[in-house]
Amino acid sequence: MVKIFNFDFRCYRRRFLQPLITNHGIWSTREGLIIHLRDSGGNCGWGEIAPISWFGSETLEEAIDFCRQLPGVITREMIFSIPDSLPACQFAFESAWEAMGNLLRYPQSLRYSGLLPAGEGALSKWKTLWEQGYRTFKWKIGVGEFSREWEIFDLLTRKLPPTAKLRLDANGGLSYEEAKLWLGICDHVSKVEFLEQPLPIPELGGMLELSASFQTAIALDESVATFPQLQYCFQQGWRGIFVIKPGIAGYPSRLRQFCQQHHIDAVFSSVFETAIGRQAALQLAAELSPKNRAVGFGVHHFLN
Ligand SMILES: O=C(O)CCC(=O)C1=CC=C[C@@H](O)[C@@H]1C(=O)O
Ligand SMILES: [Mg+2]
C-alpha cells in the first residue's frame, strides 16, 4: 500500500541581531520554510528548508515554487525524487519523514564553536563567548584589508587562553598569495585549528597545493556545500577537512552513507536555521562528526 502524507508549509523570515559580514557581503535576514507532514495515523514530522543560494543551493523562490506545486497529499516516492538542484528541499523532506513518530532528541555529546564578528569586534566578543563555555571560535577574514586583519589576528591570538582553538574563514576571498601569507602566519600559531575556504571554488588545485605546503589544516566549505560538489572534491583527491552544512547538503541518508563509507574529516556547520532544521542537522553531526571537531552551531541571535 502506498504510504501518503498530508503536506503543508509556511515561510518564515528572521533578522539577525548582528548582520553577518563575510566576503560574500552582508547578510541581515534569514528566510526559509517550515514543512509539515502528517500520516493517516496522526504521526507528524517537521522539516526546514533553509537555502543559501550563494553557496550553491536553490534560491528561496525556487524552494517556495517547489512546495507550491506539490499537492496537499504526497507520497514517499515524491519525497525521494526531489532533484539535486533542490538540496535544501531534499534535506527538509527527508528530515521530516525521518522524524515522523520518532522522539526528537538533542544530542548531548557535541562541543560547539562560537562565531566571532568580523573585524575588530572579535577582540571584545571572544570573552563573552568564552564565559558562555565556548572553547572554539570562528572568525571571518578576507573582509577587511589584509594588514589590519593580520594585526587583529595577532591581538586576538595573544588574548585567547592557551586552550582556545581558532578557525579562520575566508569564504573564498583570498588570493593565492594572501592565502600563503595567512598559512605561513598560522603555522606559527598552534591555536589555529584550520583555515576555511581560503580560495574561490574553481581553485581546488591551488588549495590542494597549499594543503601540501603548510602545517595548518585547510577546510573546504563553499567547495563542498552540495552533495555533488562534496563527491567531486573527494574524487579529485581532497582529504583535508570538509565543512558539512547538512541544511544544504541534500538527503541526510545519502550524506550519512558517504561520510561512513569514506571516513571524511567533517566539521558540521549551521545554515542559521531554526530549531527544526538545527535538531535534524545536529542529529547527523552527533552520528558523523569526529570527536575532536566542535560543530559550527554556536547559538546565533535573531531579532524576531
Ligand atoms: O560554521 C560555523 O561556525 C557557523 C556558520 C557559518 O560560519 C556560516 C554559515 C552560513 C554561511 C556562511 O556565512 C558561514 C560559513 O561560511 O561557514
Ligand atoms: Mg565557511
PDB file of C-alpha atoms and ligand atoms in Angstrom:
ATOM      1  CA  MET A   1       0.000   0.000   0.000  1.00  0.00           C
ATOM      2  CA  VAL A   2       1.406   3.434  -0.922  1.00  0.00           C
ATOM      3  CA  LYS A   3       2.146   5.476   2.206  1.00  0.00           C
ATOM      4  CA  ILE A   4       0.724   9.003   1.876  1.00  0.00           C
ATOM      5  CA  PHE A   5       1.240  12.141   3.944  1.00  0.00           C
ATOM      6  CA  ASN A   6      -0.705  15.338   4.334  1.00  0.00           C
ATOM      7  CA  PHE A   7       1.674  18.143   3.478  1.00  0.00           C
ATOM      8  CA  ASP A   8       1.649  21.820   4.280  1.00  0.00           C
ATOM      9  CA  PHE A   9       4.272  24.532   4.657  1.00  0.00           C
ATOM     10  CA  ARG A  10       4.787  28.120   5.682  1.00  0.00           C
ATOM     11  CA  CYS A  11       7.513  30.712   5.105  1.00  0.00           C
ATOM     12  CA  TYR A  12       9.465  32.489   7.822  1.00  0.00           C
ATOM     13  CA  ARG A  13      11.936  35.358   7.984  1.00  0.00           C
ATOM     14  CA  ARG A  14      14.166  36.313  10.883  1.00  0.00           C
ATOM     15  CA  ARG A  15      16.537  39.266  11.129  1.00  0.00           C
ATOM     16  CA  PHE A  16      20.000  38.605  12.533  1.00  0.00           C
ATOM     17  CA  LEU A  17      20.690  40.538  15.728  1.00  0.00           C
ATOM     18  CA  GLN A  18      24.106  41.264  14.175  1.00  0.00           C
ATOM     19  CA  PRO A  19      24.229  41.111  10.340  1.00  0.00           C
ATOM     20  CA  LEU A  20      26.718  38.513   9.186  1.00  0.00           C
ATOM     21  CA  ILE A  21      29.629  40.165   7.364  1.00  0.00           C
ATOM     22  CA  THR A  22      31.663  37.871   5.121  1.00  0.00           C
ATOM     23  CA  ASN A  23      33.498  38.044   1.819  1.00  0.00           C
ATOM     24  CA  HIS A  24      30.120  37.261   0.213  1.00  0.00           C
ATOM     25  CA  GLY A  25      28.718  40.524   1.574  1.00  0.00           C
ATOM     26  CA  ILE A  26      26.354  41.488   4.399  1.00  0.00           C
ATOM     27  CA  TRP A  27      23.601  39.000   5.349  1.00  0.00           C
ATOM     28  CA  SER A  28      20.950  40.569   7.575  1.00  0.00           C
ATOM     29  CA  THR A  29      17.823  38.376   7.233  1.00  0.00           C
ATOM     30  CA  ARG A  30      17.450  34.592   7.193  1.00  0.00           C
ATOM     31  CA  GLU A  31      14.403  33.416   5.226  1.00  0.00           C
ATOM     32  CA  GLY A  32      13.230  29.843   4.926  1.00  0.00           C
ATOM     33  CA  LEU A  33      10.274  27.468   5.038  1.00  0.00           C
ATOM     34  CA  ILE A  34       8.939  25.069   7.646  1.00  0.00           C
ATOM     35  CA  ILE A  35       7.262  21.970   6.225  1.00  0.00           C
ATOM     36  CA  HIS A  36       4.862  19.616   7.998  1.00  0.00           C
ATOM     37  CA  LEU A  37       3.984  16.015   7.173  1.00  0.00           C
ATOM     38  CA  ARG A  38       1.177  14.022   8.831  1.00  0.00           C
ATOM     39  CA  ASP A  39       0.303  10.409   8.109  1.00  0.00           C
ATOM     40  CA  SER A  40      -3.031   8.632   8.454  1.00  0.00           C
ATOM     41  CA  GLY A  41      -2.083   7.523  11.960  1.00  0.00           C
ATOM     42  CA  GLY A  42      -1.660  11.143  13.062  1.00  0.00           C
ATOM     43  CA  ASN A  43       2.144  10.891  13.249  1.00  0.00           C
ATOM     44  CA  CYS A  44       3.727  14.257  12.426  1.00  0.00           C
ATOM     45  CA  GLY A  45       7.130  15.291  11.165  1.00  0.00           C
ATOM     46  CA  TRP A  46       8.565  18.792  10.759  1.00  0.00           C
ATOM     47  CA  GLY A  47      11.347  19.842   8.407  1.00  0.00           C
ATOM     48  CA  GLU A  48      13.098  23.074   7.442  1.00  0.00           C
ATOM     49  CA  ILE A  49      14.142  24.424   4.052  1.00  0.00           C
ATOM     50  CA  ALA A  50      16.922  26.972   4.715  1.00  0.00           C
ATOM     51  CA  PRO A  51      18.613  27.748   1.383  1.00  0.00           C
ATOM     52  CA  ILE A  52      21.915  29.551   0.912  1.00  0.00           C
ATOM     53  CA  SER A  53      21.842  30.201  -2.831  1.00  0.00           C
ATOM     54  CA  TRP A  54      25.278  31.891  -2.831  1.00  0.00           C
ATOM     55  CA  PHE A  55      26.633  28.571  -1.530  1.00  0.00           C
ATOM     56  CA  GLY A  56      25.073  26.723  -4.465  1.00  0.00           C
ATOM     57  CA  SER A  57      21.734  25.617  -3.041  1.00  0.00           C
ATOM     58  CA  GLU A  58      18.388  26.536  -4.551  1.00  0.00           C
ATOM     59  CA  THR A  59      17.040  30.038  -4.001  1.00  0.00           C
ATOM     60  CA  LEU A  60      14.235  30.726  -1.552  1.00  0.00           C
ATOM     61  CA  GLU A  61      11.913  31.433  -4.501  1.00  0.00           C
ATOM     62  CA  GLU A  62      12.768  28.065  -6.114  1.00  0.00           C
ATOM     63  CA  ALA A  63      12.025  26.302  -2.813  1.00  0.00           C
ATOM     64  CA  ILE A  64       8.688  28.139  -2.465  1.00  0.00           C
ATOM     65  CA  ASP A  65       7.757  27.304  -6.083  1.00  0.00           C
ATOM     66  CA  PHE A  66       8.608  23.636  -5.446  1.00  0.00           C
ATOM     67  CA  CYS A  67       6.417  23.484  -2.326  1.00  0.00           C
ATOM     68  CA  ARG A  68       3.565  25.351  -4.037  1.00  0.00           C
ATOM     69  CA  GLN A  69       3.430  22.888  -6.941  1.00  0.00           C
ATOM     70  CA  LEU A  70       3.142  19.903  -4.576  1.00  0.00           C
ATOM     71  CA  PRO A  71      -0.336  18.522  -3.863  1.00  0.00           C
ATOM     72  CA  GLY A  72      -1.726  18.581  -0.301  1.00  0.00           C
ATOM     73  CA  VAL A  73      -1.148  14.819  -0.131  1.00  0.00           C
ATOM     74  CA  ILE A  74       2.286  13.472  -1.074  1.00  0.00           C
ATOM     75  CA  THR A  75       3.891  10.034  -1.209  1.00  0.00           C
ATOM     76  CA  ARG A  76       7.229   8.630  -0.036  1.00  0.00           C
ATOM     77  CA  GLU A  77       8.231   8.317  -3.692  1.00  0.00           C
ATOM     78  CA  MET A  78       7.695  12.048  -4.196  1.00  0.00           C
ATOM     79  CA  ILE A  79       9.924  12.779  -1.171  1.00  0.00           C
ATOM     80  CA  PHE A  80      12.747  10.659  -2.572  1.00  0.00           C
ATOM     81  CA  SER A  81      12.567  12.009  -6.112  1.00  0.00           C
ATOM     82  CA  ILE A  82      13.377  15.646  -5.304  1.00  0.00           C
ATOM     83  CA  PRO A  83      16.115  16.732  -7.774  1.00  0.00           C
ATOM     84  CA  ASP A  84      19.704  17.532  -6.711  1.00  0.00           C
ATOM     85  CA  SER A  85      19.008  21.124  -7.796  1.00  0.00           C
ATOM     86  CA  LEU A  86      16.901  21.444  -4.601  1.00  0.00           C
ATOM     87  CA  PRO A  87      19.268  20.231  -1.828  1.00  0.00           C
ATOM     88  CA  ALA A  88      17.648  22.250   0.966  1.00  0.00           C
ATOM     89  CA  CYS A  89      14.271  20.747  -0.012  1.00  0.00           C
ATOM     90  CA  GLN A  90      15.790  17.230  -0.089  1.00  0.00           C
ATOM     91  CA  PHE A  91      17.139  17.809   3.441  1.00  0.00           C
ATOM     92  CA  ALA A  92      13.851  19.146   4.789  1.00  0.00           C
ATOM     93  CA  PHE A  93      11.564  16.486   3.361  1.00  0.00           C
ATOM     94  CA  GLU A  94      13.688  13.509   4.366  1.00  0.00           C
ATOM     95  CA  SER A  95      14.279  15.045   7.821  1.00  0.00           C
ATOM     96  CA  ALA A  96      10.526  15.443   8.280  1.00  0.00           C
ATOM     97  CA  TRP A  97       9.963  11.887   7.054  1.00  0.00           C
ATOM     98  CA  GLU A  98      12.663  10.506   9.403  1.00  0.00           C
ATOM     99  CA  ALA A  99      11.223  12.476  12.332  1.00  0.00           C
ATOM    100  CA  MET A 100       7.706  11.105  11.953  1.00  0.00           C
ATOM    101  CA  GLY A 101       6.670   9.345  15.071  1.00  0.00           C
ATOM    102  CA  ASN A 102      10.240   9.462  16.432  1.00  0.00           C
ATOM    103  CA  LEU A 103      11.221  11.056  19.714  1.00  0.00           C
ATOM    104  CA  LEU A 104      13.145  14.213  18.871  1.00  0.00           C
ATOM    105  CA  ARG A 105      16.251  14.384  20.995  1.00  0.00           C
ATOM    106  CA  TYR A 106      19.067  16.886  21.149  1.00  0.00           C
ATOM    107  CA  PRO A 107      22.470  15.156  21.165  1.00  0.00           C
ATOM    108  CA  GLN A 108      24.367  15.921  24.368  1.00  0.00           C
ATOM    109  CA  SER A 109      27.889  14.975  23.380  1.00  0.00           C
ATOM    110  CA  LEU A 110      28.701  17.812  20.993  1.00  0.00           C
ATOM    111  CA  ARG A 111      31.088  20.732  21.552  1.00  0.00           C
ATOM    112  CA  TYR A 112      30.193  23.974  19.803  1.00  0.00           C
ATOM    113  CA  SER A 113      32.198  26.644  18.006  1.00  0.00           C
ATOM    114  CA  GLY A 114      31.200  30.268  18.596  1.00  0.00           C
ATOM    115  CA  LEU A 115      31.123  32.718  15.694  1.00  0.00           C
ATOM    116  CA  LEU A 116      33.050  35.940  16.305  1.00  0.00           C
ATOM    117  CA  PRO A 117      32.121  39.166  14.480  1.00  0.00           C
ATOM    118  CA  ALA A 118      34.377  40.016  11.530  1.00  0.00           C
ATOM    119  CA  GLY A 119      36.969  42.706  12.095  1.00  0.00           C
ATOM    120  CA  GLU A 120      37.991  44.130  15.463  1.00  0.00           C
ATOM    121  CA  GLY A 121      34.643  43.273  17.082  1.00  0.00           C
ATOM    122  CA  ALA A 122      36.206  39.848  17.695  1.00  0.00           C
ATOM    123  CA  LEU A 123      38.605  41.394  20.235  1.00  0.00           C
ATOM    124  CA  SER A 124      35.795  42.207  22.650  1.00  0.00           C
ATOM    125  CA  LYS A 125      33.287  39.461  21.772  1.00  0.00           C
ATOM    126  CA  TRP A 126      35.514  36.399  22.403  1.00  0.00           C
ATOM    127  CA  LYS A 127      35.436  36.814  26.201  1.00  0.00           C
ATOM    128  CA  THR A 128      31.612  36.757  26.341  1.00  0.00           C
ATOM    129  CA  LEU A 129      31.595  33.513  24.358  1.00  0.00           C
ATOM    130  CA  TRP A 130      34.411  32.056  26.495  1.00  0.00           C
ATOM    131  CA  GLU A 131      32.359  32.796  29.616  1.00  0.00           C
ATOM    132  CA  GLN A 132      29.412  31.026  27.957  1.00  0.00           C
ATOM    133  CA  GLY A 133      31.615  27.934  27.653  1.00  0.00           C
ATOM    134  CA  TYR A 134      32.895  28.095  24.094  1.00  0.00           C
ATOM    135  CA  ARG A 135      36.456  26.895  23.626  1.00  0.00           C
ATOM    136  CA  THR A 136      36.455  27.002  19.810  1.00  0.00           C
ATOM    137  CA  PHE A 137      35.876  30.222  17.885  1.00  0.00           C
ATOM    138  CA  LYS A 138      35.468  31.109  14.231  1.00  0.00           C
ATOM    139  CA  TRP A 139      36.498  34.454  12.797  1.00  0.00           C
ATOM    140  CA  LYS A 140      35.823  35.696   9.263  1.00  0.00           C
ATOM    141  CA  ILE A 141      38.787  37.046   7.271  1.00  0.00           C
ATOM    142  CA  GLY A 142      39.066  38.362   3.721  1.00  0.00           C
ATOM    143  CA  VAL A 143      36.536  41.012   4.709  1.00  0.00           C
ATOM    144  CA  GLY A 144      38.838  43.960   5.513  1.00  0.00           C
ATOM    145  CA  GLU A 145      42.328  44.983   4.474  1.00  0.00           C
ATOM    146  CA  PHE A 146      44.952  42.203   4.958  1.00  0.00           C
ATOM    147  CA  SER A 147      47.401  44.118   7.203  1.00  0.00           C
ATOM    148  CA  ARG A 148      44.593  45.277   9.534  1.00  0.00           C
ATOM    149  CA  GLU A 149      43.149  41.754   9.769  1.00  0.00           C
ATOM    150  CA  TRP A 150      46.606  40.364  10.497  1.00  0.00           C
ATOM    151  CA  GLU A 151      47.009  42.965  13.265  1.00  0.00           C
ATOM    152  CA  ILE A 152      43.646  41.982  14.806  1.00  0.00           C
ATOM    153  CA  PHE A 153      44.549  38.273  14.441  1.00  0.00           C
ATOM    154  CA  ASP A 154      47.809  38.885  16.315  1.00  0.00           C
ATOM    155  CA  LEU A 155      45.986  40.688  19.164  1.00  0.00           C
ATOM    156  CA  LEU A 156      43.193  38.082  19.258  1.00  0.00           C
ATOM    157  CA  THR A 157      45.529  35.070  19.409  1.00  0.00           C
ATOM    158  CA  ARG A 158      47.512  36.734  22.208  1.00  0.00           C
ATOM    159  CA  LYS A 159      44.283  37.418  24.171  1.00  0.00           C
ATOM    160  CA  LEU A 160      42.762  33.950  23.717  1.00  0.00           C
ATOM    161  CA  PRO A 161      43.632  31.472  26.528  1.00  0.00           C
ATOM    162  CA  PRO A 162      46.091  28.705  25.565  1.00  0.00           C
ATOM    163  CA  THR A 163      43.359  26.031  25.379  1.00  0.00           C
ATOM    164  CA  ALA A 164      41.266  28.018  22.887  1.00  0.00           C
ATOM    165  CA  LYS A 165      41.024  26.953  19.245  1.00  0.00           C
ATOM    166  CA  LEU A 166      40.550  29.485  16.447  1.00  0.00           C
ATOM    167  CA  ARG A 167      39.116  28.823  12.985  1.00  0.00           C
ATOM    168  CA  LEU A 168      39.635  31.394  10.219  1.00  0.00           C
ATOM    169  CA  ASP A 169      37.022  31.524   7.444  1.00  0.00           C
ATOM    170  CA  ALA A 170      37.904  33.449   4.287  1.00  0.00           C
ATOM    171  CA  ASN A 171      34.763  32.447   2.348  1.00  0.00           C
ATOM    172  CA  GLY A 172      36.921  32.124  -0.754  1.00  0.00           C
ATOM    173  CA  GLY A 173      38.045  35.742  -0.506  1.00  0.00           C
ATOM    174  CA  LEU A 174      41.840  35.386  -0.540  1.00  0.00           C
ATOM    175  CA  SER A 175      44.262  35.399  -3.452  1.00  0.00           C
ATOM    176  CA  TYR A 176      46.756  32.526  -3.639  1.00  0.00           C
ATOM    177  CA  GLU A 177      49.479  34.856  -2.365  1.00  0.00           C
ATOM    178  CA  GLU A 178      47.350  36.111   0.556  1.00  0.00           C
ATOM    179  CA  ALA A 179      46.429  32.509   1.434  1.00  0.00           C
ATOM    180  CA  LYS A 180      50.132  31.631   1.556  1.00  0.00           C
ATOM    181  CA  LEU A 181      50.762  34.624   3.837  1.00  0.00           C
ATOM    182  CA  TRP A 182      47.936  33.602   6.191  1.00  0.00           C
ATOM    183  CA  LEU A 183      49.026  29.951   6.273  1.00  0.00           C
ATOM    184  CA  GLY A 184      52.631  30.980   6.901  1.00  0.00           C
ATOM    185  CA  ILE A 185      51.440  33.037   9.877  1.00  0.00           C
ATOM    186  CA  CYS A 186      49.078  30.312  11.161  1.00  0.00           C
ATOM    187  CA  ASP A 187      51.843  27.688  11.002  1.00  0.00           C
ATOM    188  CA  HIS A 188      53.392  29.529  13.954  1.00  0.00           C
ATOM    189  CA  VAL A 189      50.152  29.839  15.972  1.00  0.00           C
ATOM    190  CA  SER A 190      49.137  26.489  17.487  1.00  0.00           C
ATOM    191  CA  LYS A 191      45.687  27.841  18.486  1.00  0.00           C
ATOM    192  CA  VAL A 192      44.652  27.914  14.828  1.00  0.00           C
ATOM    193  CA  GLU A 193      42.613  24.768  14.061  1.00  0.00           C
ATOM    194  CA  PHE A 194      42.140  25.417  10.356  1.00  0.00           C
ATOM    195  CA  LEU A 195      41.752  27.956   7.565  1.00  0.00           C
ATOM    196  CA  GLU A 196      38.332  27.576   5.916  1.00  0.00           C
ATOM    197  CA  GLN A 197      37.819  28.086   2.150  1.00  0.00           C
ATOM    198  CA  PRO A 198      40.857  30.294   1.504  1.00  0.00           C
ATOM    199  CA  LEU A 199      40.382  30.382  -2.281  1.00  0.00           C
ATOM    200  CA  PRO A 200      37.337  30.568  -4.575  1.00  0.00           C
ATOM    201  CA  ILE A 201      35.602  27.310  -5.594  1.00  0.00           C
ATOM    202  CA  PRO A 202      37.333  26.949  -9.018  1.00  0.00           C
ATOM    203  CA  GLU A 203      40.780  26.953  -7.342  1.00  0.00           C
ATOM    204  CA  LEU A 204      40.688  23.436  -5.846  1.00  0.00           C
ATOM    205  CA  GLY A 205      44.115  22.743  -7.390  1.00  0.00           C
ATOM    206  CA  GLY A 206      45.573  25.718  -5.574  1.00  0.00           C
ATOM    207  CA  MET A 207      44.031  24.555  -2.280  1.00  0.00           C
ATOM    208  CA  LEU A 208      45.418  21.061  -2.807  1.00  0.00           C
ATOM    209  CA  GLU A 209      48.866  22.636  -3.314  1.00  0.00           C
ATOM    210  CA  LEU A 210      48.504  24.799  -0.195  1.00  0.00           C
ATOM    211  CA  SER A 211      47.370  21.821   1.909  1.00  0.00           C
ATOM    212  CA  ALA A 212      50.591  20.022   0.899  1.00  0.00           C
ATOM    213  CA  SER A 213      52.787  23.042   1.638  1.00  0.00           C
ATOM    214  CA  PHE A 214      51.700  24.160   5.114  1.00  0.00           C
ATOM    215  CA  GLN A 215      51.078  22.544   8.504  1.00  0.00           C
ATOM    216  CA  THR A 216      47.840  24.440   9.160  1.00  0.00           C
ATOM    217  CA  ALA A 217      44.812  22.398   8.096  1.00  0.00           C
ATOM    218  CA  ILE A 218      42.574  23.717   5.330  1.00  0.00           C
ATOM    219  CA  ALA A 219      38.807  23.160   5.332  1.00  0.00           C
ATOM    220  CA  LEU A 220      36.640  23.307   2.219  1.00  0.00           C
ATOM    221  CA  ASP A 221      33.200  24.825   2.730  1.00  0.00           C
ATOM    222  CA  GLU A 222      31.692  26.514  -0.344  1.00  0.00           C
ATOM    223  CA  SER A 223      33.607  23.982  -2.480  1.00  0.00           C
ATOM    224  CA  VAL A 224      31.719  21.056  -0.890  1.00  0.00           C
ATOM    225  CA  ALA A 225      28.401  22.707   0.027  1.00  0.00           C
ATOM    226  CA  THR A 226      26.147  20.471  -2.085  1.00  0.00           C
ATOM    227  CA  PHE A 227      26.412  16.678  -2.338  1.00  0.00           C
ATOM    228  CA  PRO A 228      27.650  16.610  -5.975  1.00  0.00           C
ATOM    229  CA  GLN A 229      30.382  19.103  -5.024  1.00  0.00           C
ATOM    230  CA  LEU A 230      31.320  17.002  -1.975  1.00  0.00           C
ATOM    231  CA  GLN A 231      31.662  13.903  -4.164  1.00  0.00           C
ATOM    232  CA  TYR A 232      33.663  15.820  -6.794  1.00  0.00           C
ATOM    233  CA  CYS A 233      36.232  17.236  -4.343  1.00  0.00           C
ATOM    234  CA  PHE A 234      36.684  13.811  -2.736  1.00  0.00           C
ATOM    235  CA  GLN A 235      37.154  12.249  -6.175  1.00  0.00           C
ATOM    236  CA  GLN A 236      39.685  14.982  -7.031  1.00  0.00           C
ATOM    237  CA  GLY A 237      41.740  13.868  -4.034  1.00  0.00           C
ATOM    238  CA  TRP A 238      40.731  16.253  -1.237  1.00  0.00           C
ATOM    239  CA  ARG A 239      41.499  14.580   2.090  1.00  0.00           C
ATOM    240  CA  GLY A 240      41.601  17.701   4.258  1.00  0.00           C
ATOM    241  CA  ILE A 241      38.659  18.941   6.314  1.00  0.00           C
ATOM    242  CA  PHE A 242      35.166  19.040   4.790  1.00  0.00           C
ATOM    243  CA  VAL A 243      32.756  21.597   6.241  1.00  0.00           C
ATOM    244  CA  ILE A 244      29.350  19.952   6.027  1.00  0.00           C
ATOM    245  CA  LYS A 245      26.226  22.137   6.136  1.00  0.00           C
ATOM    246  CA  PRO A 246      23.537  19.440   6.402  1.00  0.00           C
ATOM    247  CA  GLY A 247      20.797  22.015   5.678  1.00  0.00           C
ATOM    248  CA  ILE A 248      22.017  22.417   2.084  1.00  0.00           C
ATOM    249  CA  ALA A 249      23.789  19.049   1.603  1.00  0.00           C
ATOM    250  CA  GLY A 250      20.704  17.193   0.344  1.00  0.00           C
ATOM    251  CA  TYR A 251      19.295  13.902   1.637  1.00  0.00           C
ATOM    252  CA  PRO A 252      20.587  13.052   5.148  1.00  0.00           C
ATOM    253  CA  SER A 253      20.608   9.330   4.291  1.00  0.00           C
ATOM    254  CA  ARG A 254      22.945   9.922   1.328  1.00  0.00           C
ATOM    255  CA  LEU A 255      25.229  12.167   3.379  1.00  0.00           C
ATOM    256  CA  ARG A 256      25.328   9.580   6.187  1.00  0.00           C
ATOM    257  CA  GLN A 257      26.289   6.830   3.763  1.00  0.00           C
ATOM    258  CA  PHE A 258      29.049   8.965   2.173  1.00  0.00           C
ATOM    259  CA  CYS A 259      30.596  10.024   5.492  1.00  0.00           C
ATOM    260  CA  GLN A 260      30.506   6.493   6.900  1.00  0.00           C
ATOM    261  CA  GLN A 261      31.964   4.983   3.716  1.00  0.00           C
ATOM    262  CA  HIS A 262      34.804   7.496   3.290  1.00  0.00           C
ATOM    263  CA  HIS A 263      35.524   8.409   6.935  1.00  0.00           C
ATOM    264  CA  ILE A 264      35.946  12.067   5.993  1.00  0.00           C
ATOM    265  CA  ASP A 265      37.224  14.655   8.462  1.00  0.00           C
ATOM    266  CA  ALA A 266      33.945  16.559   8.745  1.00  0.00           C
ATOM    267  CA  VAL A 267      33.152  19.780  10.579  1.00  0.00           C
ATOM    268  CA  PHE A 268      29.389  20.227  10.763  1.00  0.00           C
ATOM    269  CA  SER A 269      28.152  23.765  10.265  1.00  0.00           C
ATOM    270  CA  SER A 270      24.951  25.727  10.619  1.00  0.00           C
ATOM    271  CA  VAL A 271      22.975  27.432   7.887  1.00  0.00           C
ATOM    272  CA  PHE A 272      21.470  29.652  10.604  1.00  0.00           C
ATOM    273  CA  GLU A 273      18.351  27.547  10.628  1.00  0.00           C
ATOM    274  CA  THR A 274      15.616  27.467  13.258  1.00  0.00           C
ATOM    275  CA  ALA A 275      15.379  24.815  15.964  1.00  0.00           C
ATOM    276  CA  ILE A 276      13.636  22.480  13.491  1.00  0.00           C
ATOM    277  CA  GLY A 277      16.468  22.333  10.979  1.00  0.00           C
ATOM    278  CA  ARG A 278      19.058  22.568  13.756  1.00  0.00           C
ATOM    279  CA  GLN A 279      17.726  19.467  15.509  1.00  0.00           C
ATOM    280  CA  ALA A 280      17.899  17.389  12.321  1.00  0.00           C
ATOM    281  CA  ALA A 281      21.388  18.699  11.473  1.00  0.00           C
ATOM    282  CA  LEU A 282      22.733  18.078  14.990  1.00  0.00           C
ATOM    283  CA  GLN A 283      21.394  14.518  14.910  1.00  0.00           C
ATOM    284  CA  LEU A 284      23.587  13.942  11.858  1.00  0.00           C
ATOM    285  CA  ALA A 285      26.539  15.721  13.473  1.00  0.00           C
ATOM    286  CA  ALA A 286      26.248  13.533  16.574  1.00  0.00           C
ATOM    287  CA  GLU A 287      26.399  10.439  14.366  1.00  0.00           C
ATOM    288  CA  LEU A 288      29.099  11.563  11.943  1.00  0.00           C
ATOM    289  CA  SER A 289      31.259  14.283  13.499  1.00  0.00           C
ATOM    290  CA  PRO A 290      34.780  13.271  14.552  1.00  0.00           C
ATOM    291  CA  LYS A 291      35.058  13.609  18.339  1.00  0.00           C
ATOM    292  CA  ASN A 292      37.822  16.213  18.123  1.00  0.00           C
ATOM    293  CA  ARG A 293      35.796  18.624  15.981  1.00  0.00           C
ATOM    294  CA  ALA A 294      33.490  21.220  17.543  1.00  0.00           C
ATOM    295  CA  VAL A 295      30.347  21.818  15.494  1.00  0.00           C
ATOM    296  CA  GLY A 296      29.707  25.236  13.982  1.00  0.00           C
ATOM    297  CA  PHE A 297      26.330  25.590  15.635  1.00  0.00           C
ATOM    298  CA  GLY A 298      27.072  28.200  18.245  1.00  0.00           C
ATOM    299  CA  VAL A 299      23.871  29.945  19.289  1.00  0.00           C
ATOM    300  CA  HIS A 300      23.060  32.748  16.865  1.00  0.00           C
ATOM    301  CA  HIS A 301      20.746  35.526  17.912  1.00  0.00           C
ATOM    302  CA  PHE A 302      17.878  36.949  15.893  1.00  0.00           C
ATOM    303  CA  LEU A 303      15.682  39.980  16.418  1.00  0.00           C
ATOM    304  CA  ASN A 304      12.418  38.103  15.883  1.00  0.00           C
TER     305      ASN A 304
HETATM  306  O1  LIG B   1      30.314  27.235  10.701  1.00  0.00           O
HETATM  307  C1  LIG B   1      30.134  27.978  11.671  1.00  0.00           C
HETATM  308  O2  LIG B   1      30.910  28.031  12.632  1.00  0.00           O
HETATM  309  C2  LIG B   1      28.910  28.890  11.711  1.00  0.00           C
HETATM  310  C3  LIG B   1      28.183  29.005  10.393  1.00  0.00           C
HETATM  311  C4  LIG B   1      28.935  29.863   9.400  1.00  0.00           C
HETATM  312  O3  LIG B   1      30.028  30.330   9.660  1.00  0.00           O
HETATM  313  C5  LIG B   1      28.331  30.131   8.111  1.00  0.00           C
HETATM  314  C6  LIG B   1      27.065  29.701   7.832  1.00  0.00           C
HETATM  315  C7  LIG B   1      26.428  30.055   6.605  1.00  0.00           C
HETATM  316  C8  LIG B   1      27.051  30.831   5.707  1.00  0.00           C
HETATM  317  C9  LIG B   1      28.382  31.391   5.924  1.00  0.00           C
HETATM  318  O4  LIG B   1      28.318  32.779   6.062  1.00  0.00           O
HETATM  319  C10 LIG B   1      29.159  30.861   7.116  1.00  0.00           C
HETATM  320  C11 LIG B   1      30.314  29.992   6.591  1.00  0.00           C
HETATM  321  O5  LIG B   1      30.936  30.367   5.613  1.00  0.00           O
HETATM  322  O6  LIG B   1      30.640  28.960   7.148  1.00  0.00           O
HETATM  323 MG    MG B   2      32.513  28.851   5.820  1.00  0.00          MG
END
